[in-house]
Amino acid sequence: MTDDQLATQAEISAEIATIAGTLGRGASETQPRLDYPPYRSSVLRHPTKDLHQVDPEGIELWAPAFGHRDVGALESDLTVQGRGEPIGERMVVTGRVLDGDGRPVRRQLVEIWQANAGGRYIHQRDQHPAALDPHFTGMGRCLTDDDGTYRFTTIKPGPYPWKNHRNAWRPAHIHFSLFGTEFTQRLVTQMYFPSDPLFDLDPIVQTVVDPRSRERLVAAYDHDLSQHEWSTGYRWDIVLTGTHRTPTEDETEDDA
Amino acid sequence: MSTPTPGQTVGPFFHDALPYPGDSELVPPGRADAVRLHGRVLDGAGTPVPDALVELWQADADGHVPREPGSLRRDGFTFTGWGRSATDDAGHWSFATVAPGSVSGGAPFFALTVFARGLPNRLFTRAYLPGPALGGDPLLGSLPADRRSTLVATADRQGFAFDVRLQGEGETVFLTYPRH
Ligand SMILES: [Fe+2]
């Protein structure tokens, strides 16, 4: 498809508005719609049949374990992976990973990836003509602590263009990958920054049709996390879906 | 009860972050008991999806649930039960692993999670080992025959084949769980 054949932002925004109108008054949807035509690449990639509900069994009641063997201490600081300081606004992003009952998800893997300050990924398929930063890969990992807290030091990513429609821009975001204590809790999502003017225009944010649910994707600026002459700070808590396994005695003790 | 954070698509730029050396080798591929679990991810037009990621989580050959860390830096000996495989340009993914045993008497299956650019949220499914043990399985028993077959892997020369069809003809049964 040539750029001329792409839909305009006005056409995409009209589609977004029409779908927003289908959310019943008082209805709530916690997850994105899989069938969301304004996000053009979803058209052939979403299941058309309802998801089939099943009680988790066997392996599904457990999640893989990760430890310090898997993740090095420096992997949570995306600003020290090169030989010099990356360009951009240094910031801390931290928060807690909780399960559906509000309990901390302890000692579990969190992975992130993001564009640099100019909105460019190191990914080969990113052809956006913004500068690569030789001191920034945009990838990090950490383990949550005993309180379920994760913490990354990174650079604030820039917004970037994509080819969903003409003049399409993604709001600045960090991709997050999370595990719980059960297979059923696996989550990949994106964290956004407060008051981004691109939210309403972006069909990926808008796959989450319920505005209250969209708010759960937005971090809060937290001045107590900012550090004197060093970095700003954002807080973002992540809640996974509910668990099913009856805790064993070991785990109960662990939770005490 | 807390409200869960919504998922978002994995997008097109995960390849430098999520895949890692040895990610798809739950056991060394040359080991005597190694099997291959592989397949394609296909879209609603039957076109291979070259920017999908499949994750595998499974019991060991004896049906024990692995509790050991080490999936990200494999030591070649510890079976951690977990791995991931990004699709190639032909939409193909592949794992070296062992056939899972039965966990507490249930029919053995591989638990799979599927991510892709264009897919707004992850999808869960099961790839059951083919065989007589499937008769009594409650999930398979609850599905019409044509849909049931989408969840059963096919034995091939090196192990098992399992295509993930995101949409349309032969669409894979994708799962949701209570409390989702
Ligand atoms: Fe992105």
mmCIF file of C-alpha atoms in Angstrom, chain A residues 15-229:
data_model
loop_
_atom_site.group_PDB
_atom_site.id
_atom_site.type_symbol
_atom_site.label_atom_id
_atom_site.label_comp_id
_atom_site.label_asym_id
_atom_site.label_seq_id
_atom_site.Cartn_x
_atom_site.Cartn_y
_atom_site.Cartn_z
ATOM 1 C CA GLU A 15 -13.866 4.729 13.582
ATOM 2 C CA ILE A 16 -12.480 4.996 17.111
ATOM 3 C CA ALA A 17 -15.416 7.205 18.133
ATOM 4 C CA THR A 18 -17.978 4.809 16.629
ATOM 5 C CA ILE A 19 -16.527 1.854 18.536
ATOM 6 C CA ALA A 20 -16.338 3.891 21.759
ATOM 7 C CA GLY A 21 -20.104 4.387 21.373
ATOM 8 C CA THR A 22 -20.663 0.625 21.522
ATOM 9 C CA LEU A 23 -19.494 0.441 25.136
ATOM 10 C CA GLY A 24 -22.748 0.168 27.079
ATOM 11 C CA ARG A 25 -23.479 2.748 29.745
ATOM 12 C CA GLY A 26 -22.101 1.435 33.031
ATOM 13 C CA ALA A 27 -20.418 -1.473 31.249
ATOM 14 C CA SER A 28 -16.799 -2.181 31.991
ATOM 15 C CA GLU A 29 -14.180 -3.904 29.877
ATOM 16 C CA THR A 30 -10.877 -4.543 31.552
ATOM 17 C CA GLN A 31 -9.016 -5.851 28.489
ATOM 18 C CA PRO A 32 -8.516 -4.647 24.904
ATOM 19 C CA ARG A 33 -10.839 -5.723 22.123
ATOM 20 C CA LEU A 34 -9.132 -8.280 19.918
ATOM 21 C CA ASP A 35 -11.326 -7.252 16.970
ATOM 22 C CA TYR A 36 -10.455 -3.582 16.575
ATOM 23 C CA PRO A 37 -10.417 -2.500 12.892
ATOM 24 C CA PRO A 38 -8.871 0.982 13.423
ATOM 25 C CA TYR A 39 -5.707 -0.958 14.343
ATOM 26 C CA ARG A 40 -5.330 -2.177 10.778
ATOM 27 C CA SER A 41 -2.911 -5.047 11.316
ATOM 28 C CA SER A 42 -5.386 -6.643 13.739
ATOM 29 C CA VAL A 43 -7.952 -7.239 10.993
ATOM 30 C CA LEU A 44 -6.624 -10.641 9.910
ATOM 31 C CA ARG A 45 -4.959 -11.486 13.205
ATOM 32 C CA HIS A 46 -7.774 -11.645 15.749
ATOM 33 C CA PRO A 47 -9.798 -14.761 16.564
ATOM 34 C CA THR A 48 -13.392 -14.490 15.384
ATOM 35 C CA LYS A 49 -14.695 -17.128 17.801
ATOM 36 C CA ASP A 50 -15.204 -16.411 21.490
ATOM 37 C CA LEU A 51 -12.374 -17.369 23.795
ATOM 38 C CA HIS A 52 -13.241 -20.717 25.376
ATOM 39 C CA GLN A 53 -13.389 -20.601 29.162
ATOM 40 C CA VAL A 54 -11.713 -23.486 30.925
ATOM 41 C CA ASP A 55 -10.627 -24.190 34.497
ATOM 42 C CA PRO A 56 -6.831 -24.110 34.598
ATOM 43 C CA GLU A 57 -5.303 -27.533 35.088
ATOM 44 C CA GLY A 58 -1.912 -29.002 35.872
ATOM 45 C CA ILE A 59 0.883 -26.881 34.453
ATOM 46 C CA GLU A 60 -1.466 -23.892 33.952
ATOM 47 C CA LEU A 61 -1.704 -23.523 37.736
ATOM 48 C CA TRP A 62 2.010 -22.690 37.900
ATOM 49 C CA ALA A 63 4.361 -20.176 36.359
ATOM 50 C CA PRO A 64 8.013 -20.504 35.414
ATOM 51 C CA ALA A 65 10.487 -19.434 38.093
ATOM 52 C CA PHE A 66 13.242 -16.911 37.405
ATOM 53 C CA GLY A 67 16.095 -15.990 39.706
ATOM 54 C CA HIS A 68 19.336 -14.085 39.988
ATOM 55 C CA ARG A 69 20.827 -16.788 37.828
ATOM 56 C CA ASP A 70 18.653 -15.405 35.008
ATOM 57 C CA VAL A 71 18.893 -11.669 35.527
ATOM 58 C CA GLY A 72 21.992 -9.612 36.269
ATOM 59 C CA ALA A 73 21.759 -6.679 38.701
ATOM 60 C CA LEU A 74 22.799 -4.145 36.041
ATOM 61 C CA GLU A 75 20.083 -5.160 33.604
ATOM 62 C CA SER A 76 17.571 -2.879 35.326
ATOM 63 C CA ASP A 77 19.606 0.225 34.487
ATOM 64 C CA LEU A 78 19.224 1.006 30.794
ATOM 65 C CA THR A 79 21.489 4.035 31.096
ATOM 66 C CA VAL A 80 24.687 2.106 31.895
ATOM 67 C CA GLN A 81 24.671 -0.433 29.077
ATOM 68 C CA GLY A 82 26.752 1.694 26.706
ATOM 69 C CA ARG A 83 30.120 3.341 27.203
ATOM 70 C CA GLY A 84 28.564 6.758 27.797
ATOM 71 C CA GLU A 85 25.387 8.459 28.894
ATOM 72 C CA PRO A 86 22.424 8.022 26.586
ATOM 73 C CA ILE A 87 20.741 11.171 25.314
ATOM 74 C CA GLY A 88 17.427 12.188 26.827
ATOM 75 C CA GLU A 89 15.564 12.650 30.069
ATOM 76 C CA ARG A 90 16.850 10.201 32.681
ATOM 77 C CA MET A 91 14.046 8.764 34.772
ATOM 78 C CA VAL A 92 13.204 6.050 37.234
ATOM 79 C CA VAL A 93 10.145 3.901 36.572
ATOM 80 C CA THR A 94 9.026 1.831 39.516
ATOM 81 C CA GLY A 95 5.924 0.222 40.921
ATOM 82 C CA ARG A 96 4.519 -3.013 42.252
ATOM 83 C CA VAL A 97 3.327 -6.129 40.473
ATOM 84 C CA LEU A 98 0.218 -7.406 42.230
ATOM 85 C CA ASP A 99 -2.063 -10.350 41.621
ATOM 86 C CA GLY A 100 -5.828 -10.065 41.252
ATOM 87 C CA ASP A 101 -6.232 -10.202 45.033
ATOM 88 C CA GLY A 102 -3.764 -7.387 45.619
ATOM 89 C CA ARG A 103 -0.950 -9.648 46.810
ATOM 90 C CA PRO A 104 2.603 -8.861 45.693
ATOM 91 C CA VAL A 105 4.086 -11.010 42.963
ATOM 92 C CA ARG A 106 7.483 -11.752 44.452
ATOM 93 C CA ARG A 107 10.817 -12.503 42.825
ATOM 94 C CA GLN A 108 9.308 -12.654 39.371
ATOM 95 C CA LEU A 109 10.670 -11.527 36.006
ATOM 96 C CA VAL A 110 9.828 -8.122 34.484
ATOM 97 C CA GLU A 111 11.131 -7.328 30.979
ATOM 98 C CA ILE A 112 10.897 -3.968 29.212
ATOM 99 C CA TRP A 113 11.779 -2.538 25.811
ATOM 100 C CA GLN A 114 11.362 0.921 24.390
ATOM 101 C CA ALA A 115 12.388 3.505 21.812
ATOM 102 C CA ASN A 116 15.133 6.017 22.599
ATOM 103 C CA ALA A 117 14.555 9.707 23.337
ATOM 104 C CA GLY A 118 14.144 10.394 19.620
ATOM 105 C CA GLY A 119 11.485 7.715 19.155
ATOM 106 C CA ARG A 120 13.794 5.185 17.486
ATOM 107 C CA TYR A 121 14.191 1.488 18.320
ATOM 108 C CA ILE A 122 17.449 -0.287 17.626
ATOM 109 C CA HIS A 123 15.255 -2.888 15.851
ATOM 110 C CA GLN A 124 16.277 -3.519 12.249
ATOM 111 C CA ARG A 125 12.708 -3.045 11.042
ATOM 112 C CA ASP A 126 12.451 0.432 12.558
ATOM 113 C CA GLN A 127 13.068 2.718 9.596
ATOM 114 C CA HIS A 128 12.014 5.957 11.308
ATOM 115 C CA PRO A 129 14.751 8.419 10.283
ATOM 116 C CA ALA A 130 15.558 9.557 13.812
ATOM 117 C CA ALA A 131 19.000 9.100 15.324
ATOM 118 C CA LEU A 132 20.083 5.862 16.912
ATOM 119 C CA ASP A 133 21.773 6.384 20.255
ATOM 120 C CA PRO A 134 24.984 4.353 20.519
ATOM 121 C CA HIS A 135 24.614 4.359 24.299
ATOM 122 C CA PHE A 136 21.050 3.087 24.457
ATOM 123 C CA THR A 137 19.615 -0.309 23.539
ATOM 124 C CA GLY A 138 16.218 0.269 25.158
ATOM 125 C CA MET A 139 16.042 -3.174 26.784
ATOM 126 C CA GLY A 140 15.971 -4.078 30.446
ATOM 127 C CA ARG A 141 15.070 -6.828 32.883
ATOM 128 C CA CYS A 142 14.671 -7.127 36.607
ATOM 129 C CA LEU A 143 13.170 -9.319 39.287
ATOM 130 C CA THR A 144 10.515 -7.977 41.626
ATOM 131 C CA ASP A 145 11.549 -7.845 45.279
ATOM 132 C CA ASP A 146 9.747 -9.360 48.252
ATOM 133 C CA ASP A 147 7.234 -6.524 48.130
ATOM 134 C CA GLY A 148 6.498 -7.098 44.426
ATOM 135 C CA THR A 149 8.377 -3.918 43.521
ATOM 136 C CA TYR A 150 10.237 -3.548 40.225
ATOM 137 C CA ARG A 151 12.506 -0.602 39.435
ATOM 138 C CA PHE A 152 14.187 0.550 36.220
ATOM 139 C CA THR A 153 16.410 3.501 35.436
ATOM 140 C CA THR A 154 16.013 4.549 31.823
ATOM 141 C CA ILE A 155 15.465 7.418 29.394
ATOM 142 C CA LYS A 156 12.071 8.830 28.591
ATOM 143 C CA PRO A 157 11.132 7.408 25.175
ATOM 144 C CA GLY A 158 9.944 9.666 22.365
ATOM 145 C CA PRO A 159 6.759 9.230 20.335
ATOM 146 C CA TYR A 160 7.267 7.615 16.931
ATOM 147 C CA PRO A 161 5.460 7.395 13.591
ATOM 148 C CA TRP A 162 4.015 4.166 12.176
ATOM 149 C CA LYS A 163 2.149 3.182 9.055
ATOM 150 C CA ASN A 164 -1.280 2.310 10.427
ATOM 151 C CA HIS A 165 -2.684 5.393 8.738
ATOM 152 C CA ARG A 166 -1.383 8.652 7.371
ATOM 153 C CA ASN A 167 0.535 10.728 9.930
ATOM 154 C CA ALA A 168 0.026 8.091 12.639
ATOM 155 C CA TRP A 169 2.064 8.604 15.819
ATOM 156 C CA ARG A 170 2.372 6.307 18.812
ATOM 157 C CA PRO A 171 2.239 8.052 22.185
ATOM 158 C CA ALA A 172 5.510 7.578 24.087
ATOM 159 C CA HIS A 173 5.446 4.198 25.836
ATOM 160 C CA ILE A 174 7.474 1.436 27.414
ATOM 161 C CA HIS A 175 6.621 -2.184 26.581
ATOM 162 C CA PHE A 176 6.310 -4.400 29.677
ATOM 163 C CA SER A 177 6.311 -8.200 29.903
ATOM 164 C CA LEU A 178 5.109 -9.770 33.172
ATOM 165 C CA PHE A 179 4.643 -13.148 34.785
ATOM 166 C CA GLY A 180 2.562 -14.039 37.813
ATOM 167 C CA THR A 181 2.479 -17.158 39.911
ATOM 168 C CA GLU A 182 0.288 -18.978 37.379
ATOM 169 C CA PHE A 183 0.498 -19.413 33.608
ATOM 170 C CA THR A 184 -2.953 -17.808 33.288
ATOM 171 C CA GLN A 185 -1.589 -14.452 34.515
ATOM 172 C CA ARG A 186 0.884 -13.806 31.695
ATOM 173 C CA LEU A 187 0.703 -10.179 30.581
ATOM 174 C CA VAL A 188 2.377 -8.100 27.890
ATOM 175 C CA THR A 189 1.340 -4.476 27.887
ATOM 176 C CA GLN A 190 2.545 -0.890 27.417
ATOM 177 C CA MET A 191 3.019 1.889 29.952
ATOM 178 C CA TYR A 192 2.210 5.460 28.908
ATOM 179 C CA PHE A 193 2.972 8.903 30.346
ATOM 180 C CA PRO A 194 0.432 11.307 31.861
ATOM 181 C CA SER A 195 -1.622 13.622 29.642
ATOM 182 C CA ASP A 196 -0.185 12.552 26.309
ATOM 183 C CA PRO A 197 -2.061 14.422 23.531
ATOM 184 C CA LEU A 198 -1.692 11.355 21.275
ATOM 185 C CA PHE A 199 -3.865 9.021 23.428
ATOM 186 C CA ASP A 200 -7.130 9.849 21.672
ATOM 187 C CA LEU A 201 -5.562 9.478 18.227
ATOM 188 C CA ASP A 202 -3.827 6.152 18.788
ATOM 189 C CA PRO A 203 -5.720 2.996 17.806
ATOM 190 C CA ILE A 204 -3.462 0.790 19.957
ATOM 191 C CA VAL A 205 -4.237 2.655 23.188
ATOM 192 C CA GLN A 206 -7.863 2.713 22.062
ATOM 193 C CA THR A 207 -8.066 -1.089 21.669
ATOM 194 C CA VAL A 208 -8.867 -0.693 25.365
ATOM 195 C CA VAL A 209 -12.307 0.771 24.776
ATOM 196 C CA ASP A 210 -13.242 1.443 28.410
ATOM 197 C CA PRO A 211 -11.700 4.787 29.438
ATOM 198 C CA ARG A 212 -11.333 3.709 33.081
ATOM 199 C CA SER A 213 -9.302 0.718 31.942
ATOM 200 C CA ARG A 214 -7.127 2.893 29.707
ATOM 201 C CA GLU A 215 -6.206 4.959 32.764
ATOM 202 C CA ARG A 216 -4.607 1.843 34.240
ATOM 203 C CA LEU A 217 -2.002 2.010 31.477
ATOM 204 C CA VAL A 218 -0.803 5.479 32.442
ATOM 205 C CA ALA A 219 2.005 6.004 34.950
ATOM 206 C CA ALA A 220 1.915 8.851 37.468
ATOM 207 C CA TYR A 221 4.673 11.410 37.821
ATOM 208 C CA ASP A 222 5.932 11.073 41.388
ATOM 209 C CA HIS A 223 8.106 13.899 42.645
ATOM 210 C CA ASP A 224 9.249 11.812 45.590
ATOM 211 C CA LEU A 225 10.898 9.492 43.075
ATOM 212 C CA SER A 226 12.677 12.325 41.308
ATOM 213 C CA GLN A 227 16.248 12.801 42.464
ATOM 214 C CA HIS A 228 18.051 16.079 42.941
ATOM 215 C CA GLU A 229 20.043 16.976 39.831
#
